[in-house]
XYZ file of C-alpha atoms in Angstrom:
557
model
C -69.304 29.706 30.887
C -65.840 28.407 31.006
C -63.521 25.923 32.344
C -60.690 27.289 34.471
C -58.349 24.700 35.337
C -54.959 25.880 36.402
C -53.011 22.356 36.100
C -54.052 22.116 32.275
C -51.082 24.497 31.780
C -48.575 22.093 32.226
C -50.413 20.374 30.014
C -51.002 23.091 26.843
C -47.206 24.009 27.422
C -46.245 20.585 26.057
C -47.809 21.217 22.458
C -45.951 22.411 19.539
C -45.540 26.966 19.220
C -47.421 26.360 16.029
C -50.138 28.645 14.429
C -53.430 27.239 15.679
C -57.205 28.376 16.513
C -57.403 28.518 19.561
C -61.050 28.367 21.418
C -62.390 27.482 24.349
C -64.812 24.925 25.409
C -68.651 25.729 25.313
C -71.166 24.957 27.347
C -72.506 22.236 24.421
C -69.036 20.825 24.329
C -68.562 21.020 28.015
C -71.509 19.134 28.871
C -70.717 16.407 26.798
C -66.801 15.996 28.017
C -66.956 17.202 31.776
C -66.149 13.412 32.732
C -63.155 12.739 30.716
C -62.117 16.767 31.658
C -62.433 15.306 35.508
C -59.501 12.558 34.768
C -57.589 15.105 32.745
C -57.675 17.432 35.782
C -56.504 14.799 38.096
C -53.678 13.344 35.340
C -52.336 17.060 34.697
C -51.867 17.894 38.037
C -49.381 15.214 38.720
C -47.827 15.393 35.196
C -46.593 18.652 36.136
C -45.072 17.430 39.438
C -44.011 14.751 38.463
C -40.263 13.789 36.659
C -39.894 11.449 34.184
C -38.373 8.411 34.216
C -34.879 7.395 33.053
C -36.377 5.621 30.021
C -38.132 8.224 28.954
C -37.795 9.162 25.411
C -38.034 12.914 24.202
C -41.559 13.856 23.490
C -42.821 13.592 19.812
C -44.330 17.473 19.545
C -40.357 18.079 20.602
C -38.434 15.769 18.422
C -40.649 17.183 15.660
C -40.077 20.833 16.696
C -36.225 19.672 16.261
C -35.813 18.588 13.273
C -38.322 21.065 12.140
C -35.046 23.082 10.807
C -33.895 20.252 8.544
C -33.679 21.253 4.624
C -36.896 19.568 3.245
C -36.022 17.543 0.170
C -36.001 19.973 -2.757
C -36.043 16.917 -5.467
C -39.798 16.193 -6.190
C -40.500 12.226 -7.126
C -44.112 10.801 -8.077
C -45.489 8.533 -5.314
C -48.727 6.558 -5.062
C -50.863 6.063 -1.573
C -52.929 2.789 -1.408
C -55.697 1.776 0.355
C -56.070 -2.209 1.240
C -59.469 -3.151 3.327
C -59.067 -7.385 3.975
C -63.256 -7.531 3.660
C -64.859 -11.198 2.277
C -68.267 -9.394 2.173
C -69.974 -6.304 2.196
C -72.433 -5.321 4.912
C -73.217 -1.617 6.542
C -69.579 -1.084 8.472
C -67.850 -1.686 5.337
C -69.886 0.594 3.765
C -68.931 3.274 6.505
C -65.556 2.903 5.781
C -66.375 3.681 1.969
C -68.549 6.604 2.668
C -65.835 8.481 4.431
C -62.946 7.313 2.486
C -64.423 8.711 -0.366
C -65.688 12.195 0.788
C -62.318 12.527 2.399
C -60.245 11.801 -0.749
C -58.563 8.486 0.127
C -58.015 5.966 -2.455
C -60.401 3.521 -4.143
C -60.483 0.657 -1.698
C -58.517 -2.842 -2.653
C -60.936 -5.154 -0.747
C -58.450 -8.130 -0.139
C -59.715 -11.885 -0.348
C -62.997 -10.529 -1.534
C -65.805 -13.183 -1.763
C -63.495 -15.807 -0.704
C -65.510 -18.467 1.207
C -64.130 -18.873 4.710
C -61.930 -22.672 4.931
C -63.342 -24.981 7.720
C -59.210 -25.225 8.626
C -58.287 -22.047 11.019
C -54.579 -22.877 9.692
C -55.227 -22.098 6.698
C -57.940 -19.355 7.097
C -55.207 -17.461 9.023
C -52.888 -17.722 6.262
C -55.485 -15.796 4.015
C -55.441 -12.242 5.423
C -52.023 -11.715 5.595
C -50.975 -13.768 2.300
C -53.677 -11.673 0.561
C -51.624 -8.536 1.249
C -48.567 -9.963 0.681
C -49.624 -10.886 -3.010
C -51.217 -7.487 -3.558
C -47.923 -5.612 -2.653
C -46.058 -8.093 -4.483
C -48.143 -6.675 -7.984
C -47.076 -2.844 -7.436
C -45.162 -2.207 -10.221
C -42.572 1.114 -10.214
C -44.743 2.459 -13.176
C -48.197 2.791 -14.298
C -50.372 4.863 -16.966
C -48.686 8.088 -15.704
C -45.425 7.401 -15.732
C -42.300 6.179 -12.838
C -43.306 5.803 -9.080
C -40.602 6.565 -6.787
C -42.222 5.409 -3.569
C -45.548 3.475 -3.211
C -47.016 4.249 0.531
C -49.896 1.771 1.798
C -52.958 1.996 3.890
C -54.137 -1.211 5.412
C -57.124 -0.970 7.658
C -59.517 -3.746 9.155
C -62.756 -3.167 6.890
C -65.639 -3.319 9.449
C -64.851 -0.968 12.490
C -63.061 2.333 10.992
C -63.788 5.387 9.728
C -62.092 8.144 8.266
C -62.261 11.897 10.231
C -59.625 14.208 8.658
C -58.112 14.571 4.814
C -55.982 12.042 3.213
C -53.177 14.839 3.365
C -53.597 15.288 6.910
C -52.606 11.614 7.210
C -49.476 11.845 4.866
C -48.134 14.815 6.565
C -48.423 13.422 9.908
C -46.959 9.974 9.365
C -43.618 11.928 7.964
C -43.709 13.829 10.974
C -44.179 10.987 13.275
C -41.260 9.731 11.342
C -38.945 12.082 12.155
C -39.615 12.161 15.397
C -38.932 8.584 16.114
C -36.074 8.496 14.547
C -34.650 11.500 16.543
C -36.031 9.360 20.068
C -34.126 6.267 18.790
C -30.718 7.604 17.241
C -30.757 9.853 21.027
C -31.223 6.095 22.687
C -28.898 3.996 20.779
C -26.491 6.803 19.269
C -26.051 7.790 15.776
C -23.434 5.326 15.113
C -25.413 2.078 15.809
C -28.754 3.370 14.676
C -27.521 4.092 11.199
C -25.152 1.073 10.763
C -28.541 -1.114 12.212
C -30.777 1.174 10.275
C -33.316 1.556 12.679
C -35.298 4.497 10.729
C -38.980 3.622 11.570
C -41.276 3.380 8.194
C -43.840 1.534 9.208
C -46.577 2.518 11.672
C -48.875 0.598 13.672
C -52.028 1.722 15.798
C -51.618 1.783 19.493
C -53.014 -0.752 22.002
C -53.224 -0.364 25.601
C -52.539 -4.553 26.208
C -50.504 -6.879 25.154
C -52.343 -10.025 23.229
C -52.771 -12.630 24.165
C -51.663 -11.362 27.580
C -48.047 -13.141 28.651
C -45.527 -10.750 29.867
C -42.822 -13.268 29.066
C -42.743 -12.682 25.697
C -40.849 -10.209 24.246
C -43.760 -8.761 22.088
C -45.056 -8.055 25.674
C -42.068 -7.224 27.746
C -39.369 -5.768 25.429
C -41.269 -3.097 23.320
C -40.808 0.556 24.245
C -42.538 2.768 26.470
C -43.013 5.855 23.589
C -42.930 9.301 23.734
C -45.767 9.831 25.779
C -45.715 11.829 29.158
C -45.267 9.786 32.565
C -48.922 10.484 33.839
C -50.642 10.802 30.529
C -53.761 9.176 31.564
C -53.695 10.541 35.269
C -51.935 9.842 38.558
C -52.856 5.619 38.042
C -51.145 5.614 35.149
C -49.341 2.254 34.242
C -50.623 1.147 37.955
C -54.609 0.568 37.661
C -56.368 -0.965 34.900
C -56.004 -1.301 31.364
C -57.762 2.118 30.708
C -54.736 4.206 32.693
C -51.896 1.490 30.857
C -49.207 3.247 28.336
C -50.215 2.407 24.461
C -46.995 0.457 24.323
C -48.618 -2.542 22.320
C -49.483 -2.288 18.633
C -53.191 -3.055 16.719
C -52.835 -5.014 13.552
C -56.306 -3.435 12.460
C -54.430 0.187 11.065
C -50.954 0.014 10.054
C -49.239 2.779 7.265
C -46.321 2.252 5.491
C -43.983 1.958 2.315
C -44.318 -1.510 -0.274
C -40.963 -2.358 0.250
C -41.356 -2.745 3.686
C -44.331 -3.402 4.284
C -43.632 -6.832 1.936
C -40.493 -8.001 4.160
C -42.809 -7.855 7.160
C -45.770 -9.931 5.452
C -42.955 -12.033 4.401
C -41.857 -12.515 7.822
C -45.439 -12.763 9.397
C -46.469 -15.604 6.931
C -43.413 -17.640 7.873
C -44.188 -17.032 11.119
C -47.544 -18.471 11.197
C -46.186 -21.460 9.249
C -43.328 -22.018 11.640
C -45.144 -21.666 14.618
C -49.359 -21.559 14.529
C -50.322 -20.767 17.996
C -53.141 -18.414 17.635
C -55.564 -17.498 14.863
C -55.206 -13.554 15.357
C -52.429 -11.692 13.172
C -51.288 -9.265 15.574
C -49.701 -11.658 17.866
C -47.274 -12.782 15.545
C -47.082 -9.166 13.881
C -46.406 -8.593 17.808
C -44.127 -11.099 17.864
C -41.826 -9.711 15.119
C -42.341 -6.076 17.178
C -40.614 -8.219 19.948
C -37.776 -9.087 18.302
C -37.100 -5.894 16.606
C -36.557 -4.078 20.010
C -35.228 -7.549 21.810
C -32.198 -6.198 19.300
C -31.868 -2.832 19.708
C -31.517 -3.670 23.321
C -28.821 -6.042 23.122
C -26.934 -2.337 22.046
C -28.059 -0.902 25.363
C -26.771 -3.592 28.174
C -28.651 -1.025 30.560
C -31.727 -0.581 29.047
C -32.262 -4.071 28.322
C -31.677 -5.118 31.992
C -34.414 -2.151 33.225
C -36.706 -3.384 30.512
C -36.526 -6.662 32.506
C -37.574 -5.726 35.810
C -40.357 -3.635 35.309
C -43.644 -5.372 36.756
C -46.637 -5.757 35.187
C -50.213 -6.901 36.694
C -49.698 -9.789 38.819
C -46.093 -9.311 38.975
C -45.952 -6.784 42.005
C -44.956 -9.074 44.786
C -42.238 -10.816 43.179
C -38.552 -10.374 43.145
C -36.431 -9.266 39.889
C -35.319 -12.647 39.540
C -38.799 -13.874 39.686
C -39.465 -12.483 36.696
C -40.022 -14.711 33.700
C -38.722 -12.612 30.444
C -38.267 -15.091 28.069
C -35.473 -14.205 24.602
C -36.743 -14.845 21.063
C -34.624 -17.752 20.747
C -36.511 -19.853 17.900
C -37.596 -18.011 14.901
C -37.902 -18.383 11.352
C -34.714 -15.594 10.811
C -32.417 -18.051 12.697
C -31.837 -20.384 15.707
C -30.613 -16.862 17.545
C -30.635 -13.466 17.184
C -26.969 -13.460 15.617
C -27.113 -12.788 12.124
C -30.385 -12.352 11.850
C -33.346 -10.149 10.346
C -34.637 -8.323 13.296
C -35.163 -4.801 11.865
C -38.542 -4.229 10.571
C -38.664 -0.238 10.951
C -41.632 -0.896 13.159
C -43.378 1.990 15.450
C -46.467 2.934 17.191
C -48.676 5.793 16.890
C -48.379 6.606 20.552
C -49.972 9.960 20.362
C -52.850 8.915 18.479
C -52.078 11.215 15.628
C -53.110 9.089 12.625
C -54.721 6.042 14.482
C -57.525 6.519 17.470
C -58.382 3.070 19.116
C -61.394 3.095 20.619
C -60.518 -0.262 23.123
C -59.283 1.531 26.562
C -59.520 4.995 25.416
C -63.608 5.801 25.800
C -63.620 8.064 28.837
C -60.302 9.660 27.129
C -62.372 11.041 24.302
C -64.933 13.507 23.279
C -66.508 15.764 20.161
C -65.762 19.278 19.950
C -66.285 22.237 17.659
C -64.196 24.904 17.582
C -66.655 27.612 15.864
C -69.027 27.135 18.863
C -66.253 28.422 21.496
C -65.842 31.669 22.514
C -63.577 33.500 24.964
C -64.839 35.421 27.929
C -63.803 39.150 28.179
C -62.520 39.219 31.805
C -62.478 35.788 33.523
C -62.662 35.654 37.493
C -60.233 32.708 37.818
C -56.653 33.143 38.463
C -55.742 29.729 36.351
C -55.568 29.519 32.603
C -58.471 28.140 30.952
C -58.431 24.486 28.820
C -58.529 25.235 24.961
C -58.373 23.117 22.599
C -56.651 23.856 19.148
C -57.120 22.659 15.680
C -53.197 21.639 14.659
C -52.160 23.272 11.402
C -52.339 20.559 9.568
C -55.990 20.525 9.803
C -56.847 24.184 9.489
C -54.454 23.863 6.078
C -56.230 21.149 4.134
C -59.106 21.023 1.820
C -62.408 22.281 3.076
C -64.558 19.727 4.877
C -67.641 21.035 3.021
C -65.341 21.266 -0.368
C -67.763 21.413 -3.418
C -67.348 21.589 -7.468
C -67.292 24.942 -9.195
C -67.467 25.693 -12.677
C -67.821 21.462 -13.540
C -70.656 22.443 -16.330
C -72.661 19.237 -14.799
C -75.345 18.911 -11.939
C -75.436 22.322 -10.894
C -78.297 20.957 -8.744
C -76.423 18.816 -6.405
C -73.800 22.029 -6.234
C -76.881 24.042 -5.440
C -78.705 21.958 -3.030
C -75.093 22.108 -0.826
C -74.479 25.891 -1.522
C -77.842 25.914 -0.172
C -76.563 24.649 3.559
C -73.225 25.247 3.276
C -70.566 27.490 1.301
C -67.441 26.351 -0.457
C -65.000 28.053 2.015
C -66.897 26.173 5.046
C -63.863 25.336 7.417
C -62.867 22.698 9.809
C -63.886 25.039 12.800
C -67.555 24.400 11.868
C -67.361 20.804 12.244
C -67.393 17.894 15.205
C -64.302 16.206 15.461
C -63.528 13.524 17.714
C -60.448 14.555 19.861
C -58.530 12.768 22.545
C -57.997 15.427 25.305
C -54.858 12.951 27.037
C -52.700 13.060 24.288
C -54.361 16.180 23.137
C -54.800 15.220 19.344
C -58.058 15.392 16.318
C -56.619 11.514 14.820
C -57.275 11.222 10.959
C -59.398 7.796 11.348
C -60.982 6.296 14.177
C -60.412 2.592 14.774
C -63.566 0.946 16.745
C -61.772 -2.061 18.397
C -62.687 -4.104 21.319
C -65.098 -6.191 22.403
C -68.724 -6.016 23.756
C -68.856 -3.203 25.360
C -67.022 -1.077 22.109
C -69.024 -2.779 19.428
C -72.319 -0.394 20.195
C -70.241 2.692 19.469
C -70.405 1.942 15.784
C -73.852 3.163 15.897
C -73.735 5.218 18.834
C -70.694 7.980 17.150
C -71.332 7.284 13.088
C -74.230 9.973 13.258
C -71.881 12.025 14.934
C -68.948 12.241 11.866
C -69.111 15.675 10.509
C -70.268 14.634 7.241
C -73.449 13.248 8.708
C -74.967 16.211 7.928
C -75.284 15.613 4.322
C -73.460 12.370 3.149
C -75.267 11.913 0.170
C -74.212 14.700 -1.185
C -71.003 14.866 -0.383
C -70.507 11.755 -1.283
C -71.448 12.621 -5.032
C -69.533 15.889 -4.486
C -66.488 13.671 -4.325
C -66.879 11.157 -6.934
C -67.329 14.108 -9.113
C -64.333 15.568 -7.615
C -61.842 12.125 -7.996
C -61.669 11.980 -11.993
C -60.084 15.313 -11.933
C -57.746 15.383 -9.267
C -55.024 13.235 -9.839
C -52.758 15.355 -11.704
C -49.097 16.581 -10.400
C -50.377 20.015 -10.207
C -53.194 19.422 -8.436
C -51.395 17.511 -5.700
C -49.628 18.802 -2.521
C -45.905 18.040 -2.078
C -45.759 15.974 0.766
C -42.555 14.237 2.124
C -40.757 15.125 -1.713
C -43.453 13.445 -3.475
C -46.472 14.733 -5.637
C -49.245 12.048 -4.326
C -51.874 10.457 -6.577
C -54.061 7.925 -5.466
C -53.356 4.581 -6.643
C -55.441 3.111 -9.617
C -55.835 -0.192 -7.741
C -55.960 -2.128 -11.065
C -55.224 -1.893 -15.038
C -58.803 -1.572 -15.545
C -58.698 1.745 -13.878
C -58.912 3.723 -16.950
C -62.101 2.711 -17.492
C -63.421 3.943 -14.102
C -64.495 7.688 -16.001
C -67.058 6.208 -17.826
C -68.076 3.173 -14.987
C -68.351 5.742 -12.595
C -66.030 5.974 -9.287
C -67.343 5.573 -5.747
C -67.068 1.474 -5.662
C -64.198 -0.629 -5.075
C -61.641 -2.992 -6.511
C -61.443 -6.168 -6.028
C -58.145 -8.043 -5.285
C -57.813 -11.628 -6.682
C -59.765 -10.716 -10.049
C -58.902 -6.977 -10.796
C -63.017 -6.356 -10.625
C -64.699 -3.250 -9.951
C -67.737 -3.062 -7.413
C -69.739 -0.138 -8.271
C -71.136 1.445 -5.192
C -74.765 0.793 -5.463
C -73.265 -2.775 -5.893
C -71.475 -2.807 -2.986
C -73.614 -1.006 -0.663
C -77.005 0.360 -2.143
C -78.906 -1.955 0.017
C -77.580 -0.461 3.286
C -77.607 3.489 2.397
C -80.604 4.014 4.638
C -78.641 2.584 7.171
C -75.508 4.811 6.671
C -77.096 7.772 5.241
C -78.470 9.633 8.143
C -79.894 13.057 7.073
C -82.466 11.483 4.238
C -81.993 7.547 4.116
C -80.824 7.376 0.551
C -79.328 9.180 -2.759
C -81.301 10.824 -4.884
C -81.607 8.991 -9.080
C -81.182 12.228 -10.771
C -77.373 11.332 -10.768
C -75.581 8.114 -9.599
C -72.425 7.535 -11.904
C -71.413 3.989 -9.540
């Protein structure tokens, strides 16, 4: 059985020429994604008839096929990758997050304002989160035990709705990519003169969000930000013109955001002052939003054109009313400056319009399903004149470590190497696992970010049994802490971006971790380790889901 849908190739011809397996839906997979596959019939049809507006930035699979010739940098630097989780207390989605940051090779988590108690003033509670960044990124020194860091890259994600899906590496690669490729769409927009004397390169990147919030298309975190790189009719004929499910990610989520110290501090910087200059809301992204706003109320001013069609486009509500009717208010009043002259507007801000690195789950459900490419197969002869809907595993993927990766030759619990030999084999690859793939944007996302309200909260039970490493987490999980104490050396990591990466220690205390045992966490304000059965032994019959717990013959956390 197989899907023939002649519209999906306008759809497949908009991916990168890049090796791939390619496969084709099953019946199993079919049967769970037939109704998102019914929007992406209807959304590909028009996509293909359909031009693209004058706004329209070049698509990211192109901007990254062209600069795909570029000489990659041939001087190799050392370069840490951190991973901050703003958590006050452990419970089972925090322990999630954990389970599959570890098997998946991330860093040890920096849980950020740890066992703080929670202040009865919202002013000040606000202040915490972003002030308890700011101070750990303000403690990353250019050195530690193994020698001179040239570049120190950061992972901050909210620490009770994500998990992780794909390999750290997978991650890395991609956000250089996505670099790239923004930078291409912006110096094309604004011309190579201004966007290098402005230095709009784009370092840091946010997750997408399909509104603007608090909704108030006056403001220019609302009105003023970019459209992205996606296709017109991504989401299907009522795109941008139905409800939030069919809107353009054009808004970013505070709750995943990747990029470098140095940046990432100047933005903190600006976000605290923010909050002290102007406390209107108790939520981070709007006045991480806010500073969005202003970065591309700039740029405009460099594109009189632009700027005036950013104006006049209507948004809900707004369809009956004249262009001058609009209200599009100017960041006039910030903490940079009484006015945009002279000011710090450039934070090297993007979005992860694609869905590459960051998967919301808020306005994307019907968007999404599980597939797994070893259960495909392609019919011999095929009645149907159209070409058939695969779905590929990107390069990237297919290139990193195996999902099912376990220890040879350690000389130490042959039994746990055993019991997984016993299910699975070392060379086990991606195509024999679920992933969760968005078939609008056509994309496997390293991490999945469970956002939203009511209606997204149940998912957090609904998908965890259905992560690929559900089907022996225990053991994996050992597998990896195993794995981490002998990992982090420069010949053992990939060169990524011109950097060897190593997982940041998280604390001074990190050399003792061999003997304490890794698989915890570390804890900001003191420097403290959490082992794991300290942070979440109470709840592994809640995340372990093939045998409700680890076994005692070997627990080094």
């Amino acid at each position: 059985m197989s899907i023939t849908l002649k519209s999906f190739r306008a759809l497949s011809q908009r991916r990168q020429q890049r090796p791939a397996l390619k496969t084709l839906l099953t019946t199993r997979s079919i049967r769970n994604a037939i109704p998102a596959l019914c929007l992406v019939l209807s959304l590909t049809c028009f996509y293909a008839l359909i031009p693209r507006s004058s706004t329209y930035l070049a698509p990211l699979d192109q901007a990254i096929e062209d600069k795909s010739t570029e000489a990659q940098e041939v001087s190799v630097g050392n370069a840490r990758f951190h991973l901050l989780v703003p958590a006050t207390s452990s419970n089972p989605d925090l322990c999630k997050l954990s389970l599959s940051v570890q098997i998946l090779d991330y860093p040890i988590p920096v849980l950020i304002n740890f066992g703080h108690p929670e202040d009865p003033d919202s002013y000040v509670q606000h202040l915490a989160k972003p002030q308890g960044i700011l101070n750990y990124l303000d403690s990353i020194s250019g050195e530690d035990d193994r020698g001179r860091v040239d570049e120190d890259l950061v992972l901050i994600v909210d620490g009770y709705d994500v998990w992780m899906q794909l390999h750290r590496d997978v991650l890395i690669s991609r956000y250089y990519e996505m670099n790239r490729a923004a930078d291409a769409r912006t110096n094309a927009t604004y011309g190579d003169e201004t966007f290098r004397r402005l230095d709009m390169r784009q370092t840091t990147i946010f997750g997408p969000d399909k509104i603007c919030w608090p909704i108030d298309f006056s403001r220019p975190a609302c009105w003023a930000v970019p459209r992205g790189a996606l296709p017109e009719y991504t989401f299907g004929p009522r795109t941008d013109h139905g409800p939030e499910e069919f809107n353009i990610p054009r808004w970013l989520n505070s709750g995943t955001i990747l990029g470098p110290a140095s940046d990432l501090r100047t933005l903190f910087r600006a976000t605290i002052a923010e909050i002290q200059k102007n406390h209107t809301t108790d939520s981070d992204q709007f006045y991480l939003a806010e500073l969005f706003g202003q970065q591309e109320f700039g740029r405009l001013q460099h594109r009189p054109d632009l700027l005036n069609e950013m104006r006049k486009i209507r948004y809900p509500g707004e369809e009956g009313l004249r262009d001058e009717e609009l209200d599009r208010k100017e960041p006039t009043s910030s903490v940079m400056g009484s006015n945009l002259e002279g000011r710090l507007t450039e934070f090297h801000i993007g979005i992860d319009y694609e869905s590459r690195i960051f998967q919301t789950l808020a306005f994307y459900k019907q968007f999404l399903t599980w597939t797994r490419a070893s259960s495909a197969w392609r019919p011999r002869t095929s009645p149907h004149q159209g070409q058939p809907f695969d779905v590929q595993l990107a390069k990237d993927i297919l290139q990193s470590p195996s999902p099912m990766l376990t220890r040879n030759n350690t000389g130490r619990d042959s039994d746990v190497a055993d019991d997984l030999s016993s299910i699975y084999t070392s060379s086990s690859p991606w195509q024999d696992v679920d992933l969760l793939y968005n078939i609008a944007t056509v994309q496997h996302p390293a991490l999945l970010h469970i956002a939203g309200g009511f209606r997204e909260k149940p998912f957090r039970e609904y998908w965890w049994s259905k992560l690929w490493f559900q089907a022996s987490p225990s053991r994996l999980r050992l597998e990896a802490v195993a794995r981490h104490g002998s990992m982090q050396t420069d010949q053992q990591t990939p060169l990524i971006g011109g950097y060897r990466w190593l997982n940041a220690a998280g604390s001074s205390e990190a050399q003792e971790l061999p003997a304490r045992g890794y698989g915890g966490a570390w804890v900001d304000h003191a420097g403290g380790w959490i082992s794991w059965k300290g942070l979440c032994g109470r709840f592994e019959e809640e995340i372990y889901r093939d045998s409700g717990g680890e076994p005692d013959f070997f627990h080094p956390s």
